[in-house]
PDB file of C-alpha atoms in Angstrom:
ATOM      1  CA  MET A 290       3.105  20.962 -22.034  1.00 98.00           C
ATOM      2  CA  ILE A 291      -0.405  19.538 -22.129  1.00 98.00           C
ATOM      3  CA  LEU A 292      -1.420  16.690 -19.823  1.00 98.00           C
ATOM      4  CA  VAL A 293      -4.230  14.597 -21.267  1.00 98.00           C
ATOM      5  CA  GLY A 294      -6.475  12.708 -18.855  1.00 97.00           C
ATOM      6  CA  GLN A 295      -8.814  12.939 -15.901  1.00 96.00           C
ATOM      7  CA  PHE A 296      -7.465  13.035 -12.358  1.00 97.00           C
ATOM      8  CA  ASP A 297      -9.705  10.164 -11.275  1.00 96.00           C
ATOM      9  CA  SER A 298      -7.117   8.065 -13.130  1.00 97.00           C
ATOM     10  CA  PRO A 299      -4.301   7.277 -10.671  1.00 98.00           C
ATOM     11  CA  PHE A 300      -1.908   7.113 -13.626  1.00 98.00           C
ATOM     12  CA  ALA A 301      -2.767  10.602 -14.860  1.00 98.00           C
ATOM     13  CA  ARG A 302      -2.778  11.931 -11.327  1.00 98.00           C
ATOM     14  CA  ARG A 303       0.735  10.651 -10.520  1.00 98.00           C
ATOM     15  CA  VAL A 304       2.044  12.527 -13.556  1.00 98.00           C
ATOM     16  CA  ALA A 305       0.208  15.684 -12.477  1.00 98.00           C
ATOM     17  CA  VAL A 306       1.557  15.484  -8.929  1.00 98.00           C
ATOM     18  CA  THR A 307       5.070  14.966 -10.303  1.00 98.00           C
ATOM     19  CA  LEU A 308       4.703  17.995 -12.582  1.00 98.00           C
ATOM     20  CA  ASN A 309       3.453  20.025  -9.629  1.00 98.00           C
ATOM     21  CA  HIS A 310       6.344  18.907  -7.438  1.00 98.00           C
ATOM     22  CA  TYR A 311       8.882  19.869 -10.096  1.00 98.00           C
ATOM     23  CA  GLN A 312       7.045  23.171 -10.614  1.00 98.00           C
ATOM     24  CA  MET A 313       6.818  22.485 -14.334  1.00 98.00           C
ATOM     25  CA  PRO A 314       4.000  24.502 -15.950  1.00 98.00           C
ATOM     26  CA  TYR A 315       1.388  22.607 -17.910  1.00 98.00           C
ATOM     27  CA  THR A 316      -2.185  22.843 -19.047  1.00 98.00           C
ATOM     28  CA  ARG A 317      -4.635  19.981 -18.926  1.00 96.00           C
ATOM     29  CA  HIS A 318      -6.992  18.408 -21.423  1.00 97.00           C
ATOM     30  CA  PRO A 319      -9.325  16.377 -19.149  1.00 95.00           C
ATOM     31  CA  ILE A 320     -10.981  14.197 -21.776  1.00 94.00           C
ATOM     32  CA  SER A 321     -12.391  10.757 -20.985  1.00 93.00           C
ATOM     33  CA  VAL A 322     -11.302   7.444 -22.494  1.00 93.00           C
ATOM     34  CA  PHE A 323     -14.994   6.505 -22.507  1.00 92.00           C
ATOM     35  CA  ARG A 324     -16.848   9.640 -23.557  1.00 91.00           C
ATOM     36  CA  ASP A 325     -14.144  10.943 -25.900  1.00 95.00           C
ATOM     37  CA  MET A 326     -12.771   7.776 -27.482  1.00 94.00           C
ATOM     38  CA  ASP A 327     -12.358   9.170 -30.996  1.00 96.00           C
ATOM     39  CA  GLU A 328     -10.454  12.217 -29.772  1.00 97.00           C
ATOM     40  CA  MET A 329      -8.378  10.122 -27.399  1.00 96.00           C
ATOM     41  CA  ARG A 330      -7.450   7.641 -30.155  1.00 97.00           C
ATOM     42  CA  LYS A 331      -5.870  10.474 -32.157  1.00 97.00           C
ATOM     43  CA  ILE A 332      -3.567  11.184 -29.217  1.00 97.00           C
ATOM     44  CA  ASN A 333      -2.877   7.619 -28.071  1.00 97.00           C
ATOM     45  CA  PRO A 334      -3.921   4.660 -30.247  1.00 97.00           C
ATOM     46  CA  LEU A 335      -4.280   2.544 -27.099  1.00 96.00           C
ATOM     47  CA  VAL A 336      -6.973   4.980 -25.862  1.00 96.00           C
ATOM     48  CA  ARG A 337      -5.353   5.171 -22.456  1.00 96.00           C
ATOM     49  CA  VAL A 338      -4.289   7.971 -20.146  1.00 97.00           C
ATOM     50  CA  PRO A 339      -2.153   9.788 -19.463  1.00 98.00           C
ATOM     51  CA  SER A 340      -0.491  11.363 -22.451  1.00 98.00           C
ATOM     52  CA  LEU A 341       1.827  14.356 -22.268  1.00 98.00           C
ATOM     53  CA  ILE A 342       2.087  16.611 -25.301  1.00 98.00           C
ATOM     54  CA  LEU A 343       5.410  18.421 -25.292  1.00 98.00           C
ATOM     55  CA  ALA A 344       5.965  21.943 -26.599  1.00 96.00           C
ATOM     56  CA  SER A 345       7.561  20.401 -29.693  1.00 97.00           C
ATOM     57  CA  GLY A 346       4.345  18.486 -30.437  1.00 97.00           C
ATOM     58  CA  GLU A 347       5.864  15.146 -29.455  1.00 98.00           C
ATOM     59  CA  VAL A 348       3.412  12.933 -27.563  1.00 98.00           C
ATOM     60  CA  LEU A 349       4.579  10.789 -24.660  1.00 98.00           C
ATOM     61  CA  ILE A 350       2.382   7.966 -23.395  1.00 98.00           C
ATOM     62  CA  ASP A 351       2.437   5.795 -20.243  1.00 98.00           C
ATOM     63  CA  SER A 352       2.876   7.393 -16.832  1.00 98.00           C
ATOM     64  CA  SER A 353       6.204   5.691 -16.112  1.00 98.00           C
ATOM     65  CA  ALA A 354       7.718   6.755 -19.444  1.00 98.00           C
ATOM     66  CA  ILE A 355       6.409  10.291 -18.950  1.00 98.00           C
ATOM     67  CA  ILE A 356       7.815  10.523 -15.413  1.00 98.00           C
ATOM     68  CA  ASP A 357      11.176   9.220 -16.626  1.00 98.00           C
ATOM     69  CA  HIS A 358      11.276  12.183 -19.016  1.00 98.00           C
ATOM     70  CA  LEU A 359      10.238  14.600 -16.247  1.00 98.00           C
ATOM     71  CA  ASP A 360      12.985  13.213 -13.974  1.00 98.00           C
ATOM     72  CA  GLU A 361      15.498  13.906 -16.726  1.00 97.00           C
ATOM     73  CA  MET A 362      14.179  17.446 -17.088  1.00 97.00           C
ATOM     74  CA  ALA A 363      14.368  17.995 -13.310  1.00 97.00           C
ATOM     75  CA  GLY A 364      18.012  16.940 -13.207  1.00 97.00           C
ATOM     76  CA  PRO A 365      19.910  14.533 -10.951  1.00 94.00           C
ATOM     77  CA  THR A 366      19.867  16.769  -7.862  1.00 93.00           C
ATOM     78  CA  HIS A 367      16.077  17.237  -7.874  1.00 95.00           C
ATOM     79  CA  THR A 368      14.725  13.986  -9.268  1.00 97.00           C
ATOM     80  CA  LEU A 369      12.256  12.012  -7.149  1.00 98.00           C
ATOM     81  CA  THR A 370      13.817   8.765  -8.396  1.00 97.00           C
ATOM     82  CA  PRO A 371      17.475   8.237  -7.410  1.00 96.00           C
ATOM     83  CA  ARG A 372      19.669   7.873 -10.451  1.00 94.00           C
ATOM     84  CA  GLN A 373      21.686   4.825  -9.377  1.00 94.00           C
ATOM     85  CA  GLY A 374      22.539   2.295  -6.719  1.00 96.00           C
ATOM     86  CA  PRO A 375      20.505   0.539  -4.015  1.00 96.00           C
ATOM     87  CA  GLU A 376      18.321   3.610  -3.364  1.00 95.00           C
ATOM     88  CA  ARG A 377      17.191   3.645  -6.990  1.00 97.00           C
ATOM     89  CA  ARG A 378      16.353  -0.054  -6.900  1.00 97.00           C
ATOM     90  CA  LYS A 379      14.350   0.303  -3.682  1.00 97.00           C
ATOM     91  CA  VAL A 380      12.324   3.232  -4.987  1.00 98.00           C
ATOM     92  CA  LEU A 381      11.666   1.561  -8.342  1.00 98.00           C
ATOM     93  CA  GLN A 382      10.534  -1.675  -6.697  1.00 98.00           C
ATOM     94  CA  ALA A 383       8.035   0.190  -4.502  1.00 98.00           C
ATOM     95  CA  VAL A 384       6.827   2.156  -7.522  1.00 98.00           C
ATOM     96  CA  VAL A 385       6.428  -0.976  -9.649  1.00 98.00           C
ATOM     97  CA  LEU A 386       4.429  -2.707  -6.913  1.00 98.00           C
ATOM     98  CA  ALA A 387       2.140   0.295  -6.402  1.00 98.00           C
ATOM     99  CA  HIS A 388       1.773   0.775 -10.161  1.00 98.00           C
ATOM    100  CA  GLY A 389       0.840  -2.871 -10.594  1.00 98.00           C
ATOM    101  CA  LEU A 390      -1.692  -2.476  -7.807  1.00 98.00           C
ATOM    102  CA  MET A 391      -3.239   0.419  -9.719  1.00 98.00           C
ATOM    103  CA  ASP A 392      -3.741  -1.911 -12.687  1.00 98.00           C
ATOM    104  CA  LYS A 393      -5.387  -4.541 -10.485  1.00 98.00           C
ATOM    105  CA  CYS A 394      -7.655  -2.011  -8.782  1.00 98.00           C
ATOM    106  CA  VAL A 395      -8.752  -0.527 -12.108  1.00 97.00           C
ATOM    107  CA  ALA A 396      -9.474  -4.030 -13.437  1.00 97.00           C
ATOM    108  CA  LEU A 397     -11.518  -4.880 -10.334  1.00 98.00           C
ATOM    109  CA  SER A 398     -13.410  -1.594 -10.519  1.00 97.00           C
ATOM    110  CA  PHE A 399     -14.275  -2.098 -14.178  1.00 95.00           C
ATOM    111  CA  GLU A 400     -15.340  -5.716 -13.630  1.00 96.00           C
ATOM    112  CA  ARG A 401     -17.852  -4.525 -11.059  1.00 95.00           C
ATOM    113  CA  LEU A 402     -18.861  -1.367 -12.904  1.00 93.00           C
ATOM    114  CA  PHE A 403     -19.538  -2.759 -16.356  1.00 93.00           C
ATOM    115  CA  HIS A 404     -21.233  -6.002 -15.350  1.00 94.00           C
ATOM    116  CA  SER A 405     -24.493  -6.475 -13.544  1.00 93.00           C
ATOM    117  CA  GLU A 406     -24.257  -8.215 -10.180  1.00 94.00           C
ATOM    118  CA  LYS A 407     -25.164 -11.624 -11.577  1.00 95.00           C
ATOM    119  CA  HIS A 408     -22.668 -11.364 -14.460  1.00 96.00           C
ATOM    120  CA  ILE A 409     -19.580 -10.453 -12.432  1.00 97.00           C
ATOM    121  CA  ASN A 410     -16.903 -13.099 -12.892  1.00 97.00           C
ATOM    122  CA  ARG A 411     -16.483 -14.138  -9.264  1.00 97.00           C
ATOM    123  CA  ASP A 412     -13.335 -16.186  -9.897  1.00 97.00           C
ATOM    124  CA  PHE A 413     -11.707 -13.186 -11.553  1.00 97.00           C
ATOM    125  CA  GLU A 414     -12.920 -10.884  -8.795  1.00 97.00           C
ATOM    126  CA  LYS A 415     -11.545 -13.198  -6.096  1.00 98.00           C
ATOM    127  CA  ARG A 416      -8.173 -13.425  -7.850  1.00 97.00           C
ATOM    128  CA  MET A 417      -7.949  -9.632  -8.160  1.00 97.00           C
ATOM    129  CA  MET A 418      -8.869  -9.177  -4.503  1.00 98.00           C
ATOM    130  CA  GLN A 419      -6.231 -11.693  -3.375  1.00 98.00           C
ATOM    131  CA  GLN A 420      -3.545 -10.008  -5.454  1.00 98.00           C
ATOM    132  CA  ILE A 421      -4.528  -6.566  -4.187  1.00 98.00           C
ATOM    133  CA  SER A 422      -4.504  -7.674  -0.555  1.00 98.00           C
ATOM    134  CA  ALA A 423      -1.120  -9.382  -0.863  1.00 98.00           C
ATOM    135  CA  ALA A 424       0.458  -6.331  -2.509  1.00 98.00           C
ATOM    136  CA  LEU A 425      -1.029  -3.984   0.097  1.00 98.00           C
ATOM    137  CA  ASP A 426       0.416  -6.180   2.860  1.00 98.00           C
ATOM    138  CA  LYS A 427       3.867  -5.858   1.283  1.00 98.00           C
ATOM    139  CA  LEU A 428       3.585  -2.083   0.890  1.00 98.00           C
ATOM    140  CA  GLU A 429       2.337  -1.731   4.478  1.00 98.00           C
ATOM    141  CA  HIS A 430       5.279  -3.790   5.735  1.00 98.00           C
ATOM    142  CA  ASP A 431       7.811  -1.674   3.828  1.00 98.00           C
ATOM    143  CA  CYS A 432       6.236   1.744   4.443  1.00 98.00           C
ATOM    144  CA  GLY A 433       8.097   4.223   6.634  1.00 97.00           C
ATOM    145  CA  VAL A 434       7.109   7.465   8.382  1.00 95.00           C
ATOM    146  CA  PRO A 435       6.448  10.230   7.406  1.00 95.00           C
ATOM    147  CA  TRP A 436       7.464   9.215   3.872  1.00 97.00           C
ATOM    148  CA  PHE A 437       7.639   5.730   2.403  1.00 98.00           C
ATOM    149  CA  PHE A 438      11.419   5.795   2.774  1.00 97.00           C
ATOM    150  CA  ASP A 439      11.269   7.723   6.043  1.00 90.00           C
ATOM    151  CA  GLY A 440      12.785  11.204   5.807  1.00 88.00           C
ATOM    152  CA  LYS A 441      12.716  11.944   2.079  1.00 91.00           C
ATOM    153  CA  MET A 442       9.906  12.184  -0.443  1.00 96.00           C
ATOM    154  CA  THR A 443      10.379  10.032  -3.549  1.00 98.00           C
ATOM    155  CA  GLN A 444       8.338   8.862  -6.492  1.00 98.00           C
ATOM    156  CA  ALA A 445       7.242   5.963  -4.285  1.00 98.00           C
ATOM    157  CA  ASP A 446       5.235   8.414  -2.164  1.00 98.00           C
ATOM    158  CA  ILE A 447       3.514   9.956  -5.173  1.00 98.00           C
ATOM    159  CA  THR A 448       2.616   6.589  -6.665  1.00 98.00           C
ATOM    160  CA  VAL A 449       1.420   5.060  -3.387  1.00 98.00           C
ATOM    161  CA  GLY A 450      -0.482   8.239  -2.488  1.00 98.00           C
ATOM    162  CA  CYS A 451      -2.290   8.248  -5.839  1.00 98.00           C
ATOM    163  CA  LEU A 452      -2.980   4.519  -5.506  1.00 98.00           C
ATOM    164  CA  ILE A 453      -4.630   4.881  -2.092  1.00 98.00           C
ATOM    165  CA  GLY A 454      -6.611   7.890  -3.292  1.00 97.00           C
ATOM    166  CA  TYR A 455      -7.944   5.837  -6.196  1.00 97.00           C
ATOM    167  CA  MET A 456      -8.788   2.867  -3.980  1.00 98.00           C
ATOM    168  CA  LYS A 457     -10.796   5.055  -1.612  1.00 97.00           C
ATOM    169  CA  LEU A 458     -12.653   6.448  -4.623  1.00 95.00           C
ATOM    170  CA  ARG A 459     -13.318   3.311  -6.676  1.00 96.00           C
ATOM    171  CA  VAL A 460     -12.712   0.158  -4.567  1.00 97.00           C
ATOM    172  CA  PRO A 461     -13.110   1.365  -0.957  1.00 97.00           C
ATOM    173  CA  ASP A 462     -13.838  -2.147   0.311  1.00 97.00           C
ATOM    174  CA  MET A 463     -10.254  -3.132  -0.514  1.00 98.00           C
ATOM    175  CA  PHE A 464      -8.628  -0.483   1.667  1.00 98.00           C
ATOM    176  CA  THR A 465      -9.452  -0.536   5.368  1.00 94.00           C
ATOM    177  CA  PRO A 466      -7.416   2.159   7.162  1.00 95.00           C
ATOM    178  CA  ASP A 467      -7.211   0.095  10.368  1.00 96.00           C
ATOM    179  CA  MET A 468      -5.589  -2.750   8.451  1.00 96.00           C
ATOM    180  CA  TYR A 469      -3.030  -0.489   6.771  1.00 98.00           C
ATOM    181  CA  PRO A 470      -2.236   2.269   9.304  1.00 98.00           C
ATOM    182  CA  LYS A 471       1.126   3.218   7.804  1.00 98.00           C
ATOM    183  CA  LEU A 472      -0.287   3.489   4.280  1.00 98.00           C
ATOM    184  CA  GLN A 473      -3.252   5.445   5.630  1.00 98.00           C
ATOM    185  CA  HIS A 474      -0.908   7.872   7.391  1.00 98.00           C
ATOM    186  CA  LEU A 475       1.204   8.252   4.240  1.00 98.00           C
ATOM    187  CA  ALA A 476      -1.845   8.866   2.049  1.00 98.00           C
ATOM    188  CA  LEU A 477      -3.217  11.504   4.421  1.00 97.00           C
ATOM    189  CA  HIS A 478       0.220  13.129   4.614  1.00 97.00           C
ATOM    190  CA  CYS A 479       0.420  13.255   0.809  1.00 97.00           C
ATOM    191  CA  GLU A 480      -3.077  14.693   0.420  1.00 97.00           C
ATOM    192  CA  THR A 481      -2.184  17.680   2.616  1.00 96.00           C
ATOM    193  CA  THR A 482       0.576  18.776   0.225  1.00 97.00           C
ATOM    194  CA  GLU A 483      -0.092  21.397  -2.419  1.00 98.00           C
ATOM    195  CA  ASP A 484       1.198  19.043  -5.126  1.00 98.00           C
ATOM    196  CA  PHE A 485      -1.626  16.586  -4.385  1.00 98.00           C
ATOM    197  CA  VAL A 486      -4.294  19.194  -3.669  1.00 98.00           C
ATOM    198  CA  LYS A 487      -3.781  20.731  -7.126  1.00 97.00           C
ATOM    199  CA  ALA A 488      -4.339  17.305  -8.701  1.00 98.00           C
ATOM    200  CA  ARG A 489      -7.531  16.245  -6.961  1.00 96.00           C
ATOM    201  CA  PRO A 490     -10.262  14.985  -9.308  1.00 94.00           C
ATOM    202  CA  SER A 491     -13.245  17.278  -9.694  1.00 90.00           C
ATOM    203  CA  PRO A 492     -16.801  15.919  -9.220  1.00 88.00           C
ATOM    204  CA  ASP A 493     -17.359  15.750 -12.992  1.00 86.00           C
ATOM    205  CA  GLU A 494     -14.297  13.556 -13.574  1.00 86.00           C
ATOM    206  CA  THR A 495     -16.097  10.222 -13.465  1.00 80.00           C
ATOM    207  CA  VAL A 496     -16.358   6.888 -15.226  1.00 82.00           C
ATOM    208  CA  PRO A 497     -19.650   6.283 -17.082  1.00 74.00           C
ATOM    209  CA  SER A 498     -21.827   3.583 -15.590  1.00 62.00           C
ATOM    210  CA  GLN A 499     -22.851   0.526 -17.604  1.00 52.00           C
ATOM    211  CA  THR A 500     -26.240   2.121 -18.268  1.00 40.00           C
ATOM    212  CA  GLN A 501     -24.544   5.121 -19.905  1.00 40.00           C
ATOM    213  CA  GLU A 502     -22.447   3.062 -22.285  1.00 36.00           C
TER     214      GLU A 502
END
């Protein structure tokens, strides 16, 4: 399998961490949606990451759809997402909230990155910041120790861990460790695991600034 995307994308990274956890071999094609648009469009017409190219040549897009396929490959006894019942609903709700937060954080980062200070839409920025803060409060309230759902690692941990890693990288003002001690502890716990270490972004995995575009 070939994973397409840079690890500074929280969406690509959550797929990579999941692959690592399941010990599924893959190679990576770390192209950029900005610098390599034409190449990326041939893989995914939306020009988004991640994509996963299967051995058959089939291309899967969207991190949630890709992880659903990986869960199926892992089998019901190893999957990070419970297959049924209340446990499945709880994990999926935490994942959906963290995934939505990723979208908001990326939108906020891009608003600031691709507009000069005087052209930032302050109403939009304020709305994004309010939504991010409210969702973080909910995740902090629900977060257990040492994993999100206490004693067992699930896809919620991978998604939240990748979210916090992205926030610290791109919108650090929105994540104050003292305000979110449980999420901070979870993120640090995740980053010590080999699954996360193998999927850390390298220094050259960056987003072009507005002056480069």
